[in-house]
PDB file of C-alpha atoms in Angstrom:
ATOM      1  CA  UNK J   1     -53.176 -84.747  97.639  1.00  0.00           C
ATOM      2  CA  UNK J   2     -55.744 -84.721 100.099  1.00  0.00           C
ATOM      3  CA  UNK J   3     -52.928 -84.898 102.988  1.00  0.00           C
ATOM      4  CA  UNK J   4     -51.492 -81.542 101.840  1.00  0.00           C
ATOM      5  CA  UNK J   5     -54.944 -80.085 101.198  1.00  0.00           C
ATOM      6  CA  UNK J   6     -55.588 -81.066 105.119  1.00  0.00           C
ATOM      7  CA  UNK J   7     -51.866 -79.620 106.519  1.00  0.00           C
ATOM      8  CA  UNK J   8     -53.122 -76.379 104.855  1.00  0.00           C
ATOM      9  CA  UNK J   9     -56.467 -76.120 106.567  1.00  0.00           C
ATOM     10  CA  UNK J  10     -55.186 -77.918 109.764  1.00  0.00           C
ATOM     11  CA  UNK J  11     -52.304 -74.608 109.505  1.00  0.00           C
ATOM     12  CA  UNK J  12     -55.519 -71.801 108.836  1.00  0.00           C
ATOM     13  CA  UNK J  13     -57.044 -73.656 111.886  1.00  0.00           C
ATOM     14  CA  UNK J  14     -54.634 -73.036 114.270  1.00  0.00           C
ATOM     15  CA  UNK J  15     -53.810 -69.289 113.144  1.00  0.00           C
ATOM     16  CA  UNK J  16     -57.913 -69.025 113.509  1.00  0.00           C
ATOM     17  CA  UNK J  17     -57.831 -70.256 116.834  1.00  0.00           C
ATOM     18  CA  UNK J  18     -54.540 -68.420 118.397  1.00  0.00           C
ATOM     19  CA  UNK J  19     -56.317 -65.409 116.804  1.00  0.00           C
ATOM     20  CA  UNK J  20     -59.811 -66.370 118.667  1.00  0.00           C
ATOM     21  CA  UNK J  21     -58.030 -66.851 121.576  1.00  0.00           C
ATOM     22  CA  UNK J  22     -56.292 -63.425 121.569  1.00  0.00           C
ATOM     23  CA  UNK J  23     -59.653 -61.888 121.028  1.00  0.00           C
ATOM     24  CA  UNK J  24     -61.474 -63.455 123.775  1.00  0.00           C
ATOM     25  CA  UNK J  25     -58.609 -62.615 125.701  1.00  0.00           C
ATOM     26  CA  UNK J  26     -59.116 -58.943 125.315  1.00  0.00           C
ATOM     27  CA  UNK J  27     -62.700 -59.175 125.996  1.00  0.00           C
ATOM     28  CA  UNK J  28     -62.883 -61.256 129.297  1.00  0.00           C
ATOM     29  CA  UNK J  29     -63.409 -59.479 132.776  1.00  0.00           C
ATOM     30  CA  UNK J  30     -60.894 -59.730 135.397  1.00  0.00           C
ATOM     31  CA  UNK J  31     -62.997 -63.135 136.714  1.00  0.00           C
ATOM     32  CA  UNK J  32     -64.354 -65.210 134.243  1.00  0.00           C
ATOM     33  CA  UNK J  33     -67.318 -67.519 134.874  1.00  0.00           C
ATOM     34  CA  UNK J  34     -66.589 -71.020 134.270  1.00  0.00           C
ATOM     35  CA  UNK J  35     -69.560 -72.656 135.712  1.00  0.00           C
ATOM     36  CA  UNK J  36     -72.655 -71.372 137.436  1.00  0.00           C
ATOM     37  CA  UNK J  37     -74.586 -73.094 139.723  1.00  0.00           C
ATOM     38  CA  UNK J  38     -77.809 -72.303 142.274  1.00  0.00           C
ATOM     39  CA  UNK J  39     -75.403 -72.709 144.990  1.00  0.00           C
ATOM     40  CA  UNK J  40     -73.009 -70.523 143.262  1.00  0.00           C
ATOM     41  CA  UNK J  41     -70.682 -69.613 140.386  1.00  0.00           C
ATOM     42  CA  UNK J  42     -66.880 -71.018 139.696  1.00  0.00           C
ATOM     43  CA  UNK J  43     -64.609 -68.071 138.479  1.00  0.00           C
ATOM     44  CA  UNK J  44     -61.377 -68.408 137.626  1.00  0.00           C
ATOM     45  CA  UNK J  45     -59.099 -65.394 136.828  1.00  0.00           C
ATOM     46  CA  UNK J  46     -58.429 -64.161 133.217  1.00  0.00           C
ATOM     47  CA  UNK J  47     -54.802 -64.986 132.914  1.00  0.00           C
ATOM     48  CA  UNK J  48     -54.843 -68.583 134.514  1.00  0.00           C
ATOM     49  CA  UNK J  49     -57.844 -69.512 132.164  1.00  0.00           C
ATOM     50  CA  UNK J  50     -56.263 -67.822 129.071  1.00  0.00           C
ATOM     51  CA  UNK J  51     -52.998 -69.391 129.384  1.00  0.00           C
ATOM     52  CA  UNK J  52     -54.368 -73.562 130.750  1.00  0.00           C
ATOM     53  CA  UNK J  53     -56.539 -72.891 126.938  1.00  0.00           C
ATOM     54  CA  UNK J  54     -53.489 -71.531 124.769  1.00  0.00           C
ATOM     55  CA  UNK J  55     -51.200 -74.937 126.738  1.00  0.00           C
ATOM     56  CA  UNK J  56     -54.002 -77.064 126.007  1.00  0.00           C
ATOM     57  CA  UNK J  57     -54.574 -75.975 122.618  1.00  0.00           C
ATOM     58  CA  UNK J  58     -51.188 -75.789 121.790  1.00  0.00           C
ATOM     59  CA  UNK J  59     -50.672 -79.329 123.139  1.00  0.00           C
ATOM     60  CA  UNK J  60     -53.684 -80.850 121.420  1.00  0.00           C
ATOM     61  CA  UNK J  61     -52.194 -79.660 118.106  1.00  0.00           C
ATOM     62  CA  UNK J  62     -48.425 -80.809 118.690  1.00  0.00           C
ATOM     63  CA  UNK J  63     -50.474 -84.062 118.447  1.00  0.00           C
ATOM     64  CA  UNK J  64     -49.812 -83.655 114.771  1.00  0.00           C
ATOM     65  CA  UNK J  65     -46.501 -83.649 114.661  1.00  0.00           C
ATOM     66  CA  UNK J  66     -45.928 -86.990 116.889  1.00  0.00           C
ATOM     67  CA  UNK J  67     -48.355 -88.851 114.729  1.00  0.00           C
ATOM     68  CA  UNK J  68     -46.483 -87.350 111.564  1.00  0.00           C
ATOM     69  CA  UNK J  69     -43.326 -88.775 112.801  1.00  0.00           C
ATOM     70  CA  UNK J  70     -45.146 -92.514 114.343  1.00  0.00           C
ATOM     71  CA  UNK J  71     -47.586 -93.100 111.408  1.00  0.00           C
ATOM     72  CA  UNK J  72     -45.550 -91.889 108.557  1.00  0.00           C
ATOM     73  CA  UNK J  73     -46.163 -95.274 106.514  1.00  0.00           C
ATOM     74  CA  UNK J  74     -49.867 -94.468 106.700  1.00  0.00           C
ATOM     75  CA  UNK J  75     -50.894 -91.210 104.811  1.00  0.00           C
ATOM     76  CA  UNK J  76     -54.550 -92.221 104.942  1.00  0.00           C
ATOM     77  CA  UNK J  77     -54.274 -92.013 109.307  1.00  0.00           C
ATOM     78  CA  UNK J  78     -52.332 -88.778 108.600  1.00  0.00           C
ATOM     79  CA  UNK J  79     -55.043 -87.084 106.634  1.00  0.00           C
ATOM     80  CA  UNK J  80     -57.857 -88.235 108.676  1.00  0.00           C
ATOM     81  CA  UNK J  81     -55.967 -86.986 111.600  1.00  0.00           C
ATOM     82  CA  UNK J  82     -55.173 -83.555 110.221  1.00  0.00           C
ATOM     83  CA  UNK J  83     -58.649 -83.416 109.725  1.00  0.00           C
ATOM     84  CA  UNK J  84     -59.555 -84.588 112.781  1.00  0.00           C
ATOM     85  CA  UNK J  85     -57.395 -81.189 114.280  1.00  0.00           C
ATOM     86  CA  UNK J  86     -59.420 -79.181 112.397  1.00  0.00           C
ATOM     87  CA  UNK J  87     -62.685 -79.868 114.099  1.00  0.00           C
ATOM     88  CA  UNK J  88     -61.479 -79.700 117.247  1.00  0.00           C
ATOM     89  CA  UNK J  89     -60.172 -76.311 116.027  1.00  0.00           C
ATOM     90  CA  UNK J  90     -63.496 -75.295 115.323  1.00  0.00           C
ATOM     91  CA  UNK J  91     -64.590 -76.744 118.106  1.00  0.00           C
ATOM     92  CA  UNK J  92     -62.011 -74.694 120.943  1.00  0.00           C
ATOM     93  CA  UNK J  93     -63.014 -71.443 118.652  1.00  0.00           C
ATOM     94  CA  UNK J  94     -66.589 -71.904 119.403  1.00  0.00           C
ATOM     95  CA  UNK J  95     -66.426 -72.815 123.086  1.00  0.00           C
ATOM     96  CA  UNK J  96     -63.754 -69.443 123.311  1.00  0.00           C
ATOM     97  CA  UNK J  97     -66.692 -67.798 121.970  1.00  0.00           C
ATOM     98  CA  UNK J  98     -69.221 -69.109 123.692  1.00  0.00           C
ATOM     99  CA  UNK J  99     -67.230 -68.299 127.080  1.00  0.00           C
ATOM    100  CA  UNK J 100     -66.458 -65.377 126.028  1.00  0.00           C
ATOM    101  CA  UNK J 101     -70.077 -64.625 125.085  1.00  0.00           C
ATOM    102  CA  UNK J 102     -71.341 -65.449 128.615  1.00  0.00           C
ATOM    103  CA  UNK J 103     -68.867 -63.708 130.359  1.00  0.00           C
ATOM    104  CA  UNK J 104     -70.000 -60.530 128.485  1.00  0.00           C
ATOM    105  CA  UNK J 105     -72.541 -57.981 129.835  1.00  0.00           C
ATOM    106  CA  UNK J 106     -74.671 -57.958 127.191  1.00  0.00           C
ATOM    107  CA  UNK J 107     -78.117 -59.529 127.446  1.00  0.00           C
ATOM    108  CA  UNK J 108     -77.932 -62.729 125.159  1.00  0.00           C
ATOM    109  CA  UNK J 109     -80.578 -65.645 124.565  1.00  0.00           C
ATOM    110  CA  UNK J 110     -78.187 -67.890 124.365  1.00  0.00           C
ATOM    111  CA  UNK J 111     -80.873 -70.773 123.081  1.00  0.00           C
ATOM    112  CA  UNK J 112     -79.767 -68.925 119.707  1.00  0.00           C
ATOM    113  CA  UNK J 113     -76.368 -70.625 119.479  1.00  0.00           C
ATOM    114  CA  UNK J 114     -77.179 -74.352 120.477  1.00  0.00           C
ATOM    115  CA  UNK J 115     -76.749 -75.474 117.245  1.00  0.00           C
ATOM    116  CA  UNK J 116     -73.261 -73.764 116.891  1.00  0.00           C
ATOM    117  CA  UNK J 117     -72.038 -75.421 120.268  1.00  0.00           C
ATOM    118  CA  UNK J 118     -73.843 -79.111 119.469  1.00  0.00           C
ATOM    119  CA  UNK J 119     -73.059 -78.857 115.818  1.00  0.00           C
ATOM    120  CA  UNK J 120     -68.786 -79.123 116.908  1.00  0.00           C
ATOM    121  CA  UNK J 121     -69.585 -81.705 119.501  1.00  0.00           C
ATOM    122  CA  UNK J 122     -71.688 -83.457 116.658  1.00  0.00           C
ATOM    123  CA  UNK J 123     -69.016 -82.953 113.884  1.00  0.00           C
ATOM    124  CA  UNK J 124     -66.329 -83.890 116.349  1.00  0.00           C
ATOM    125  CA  UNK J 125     -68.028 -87.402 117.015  1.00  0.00           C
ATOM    126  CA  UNK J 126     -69.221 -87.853 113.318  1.00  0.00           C
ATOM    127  CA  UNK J 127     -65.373 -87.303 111.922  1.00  0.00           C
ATOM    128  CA  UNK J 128     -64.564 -89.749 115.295  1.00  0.00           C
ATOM    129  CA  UNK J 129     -66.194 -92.340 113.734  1.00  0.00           C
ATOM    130  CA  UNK J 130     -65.449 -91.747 110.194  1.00  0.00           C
ATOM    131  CA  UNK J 131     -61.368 -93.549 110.962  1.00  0.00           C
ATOM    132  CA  UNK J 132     -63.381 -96.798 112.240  1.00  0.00           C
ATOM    133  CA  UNK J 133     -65.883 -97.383 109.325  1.00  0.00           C
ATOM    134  CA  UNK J 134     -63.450 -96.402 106.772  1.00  0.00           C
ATOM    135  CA  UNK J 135     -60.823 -98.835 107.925  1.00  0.00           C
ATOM    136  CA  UNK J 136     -63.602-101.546 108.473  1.00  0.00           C
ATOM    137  CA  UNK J 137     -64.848-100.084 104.695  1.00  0.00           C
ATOM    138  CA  UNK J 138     -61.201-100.789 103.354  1.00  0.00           C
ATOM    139  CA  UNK J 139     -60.307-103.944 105.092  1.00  0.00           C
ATOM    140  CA  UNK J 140     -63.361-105.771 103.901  1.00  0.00           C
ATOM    141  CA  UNK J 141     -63.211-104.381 100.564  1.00  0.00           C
ATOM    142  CA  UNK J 142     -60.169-105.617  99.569  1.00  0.00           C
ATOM    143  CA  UNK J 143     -60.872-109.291 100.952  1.00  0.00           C
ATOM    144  CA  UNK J 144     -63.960-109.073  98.116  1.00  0.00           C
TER     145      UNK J 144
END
């Protein structure tokens, strides 16, 4: 049950972050600011870093599909896996945003969205670590 609840989500996900990405697309200068430094910025142009974040997005999330096919035995991998898609979904929507954001001319205090941008690094170590401990949880508790 909880395998199909997570294919669902997993699917919104990626329709969320193809959307995002179309978005932040539209709204990106001609040269988009990757990295700025004292000594100077890094640009890269919009096209080149729109299309390297849809292949590496799309890539990421064909993921699911090999371990489908390799781990089918093991729905409990599956589901923690699909899961595991989704916050790194949330996580490429927020850094689209947040480079998107910074790449706008508005005037932004950007201290206001640290949370947002440590909050997916956060959730993407916590869920990480939640395949270990449950495996641990499971192959101890069935010795006892």
């Amino acid at each position: 049950m909880g395998l199909k609840i997570l294919k669902g989500i997993w699917f919104l996900s990626v329709i969320v972050v193809v959307v995002n990405a179309l978005y932040v697309y539209a709204s990106l200068p001609e040269h988009v600011v990757i990295q700025e430094e004292a000594t100077g910025m890094t640009a890269i142009g919009r096209d080149p870093f729109f299309y390297g974040a849809i292949s590496f997005i799309i890539l990421t999330n064909a993921l699911v599909f090999l371990i489908a096919k390799v781990f089918a035995h093991r729905p409990d991998f599956r589901t923690w896996f699909y899961g595991f898609m989704v916050v790194l979904n949330i996580f490429f929507v927020m850094s689209l945003s947040f480079i998107s954001l910074y790449n706008s001319n508005e005037k932004f205090d950007y201290s206001r969205i640290d949370f947002a941008i440590y909050g997916s690094v956060a959730l993407i170590v916590v869920w990480a670590l939640a395949w270990p401990v449950y495996s641990l949880y499971r192959k101890f508790a069935v010795k006892s």
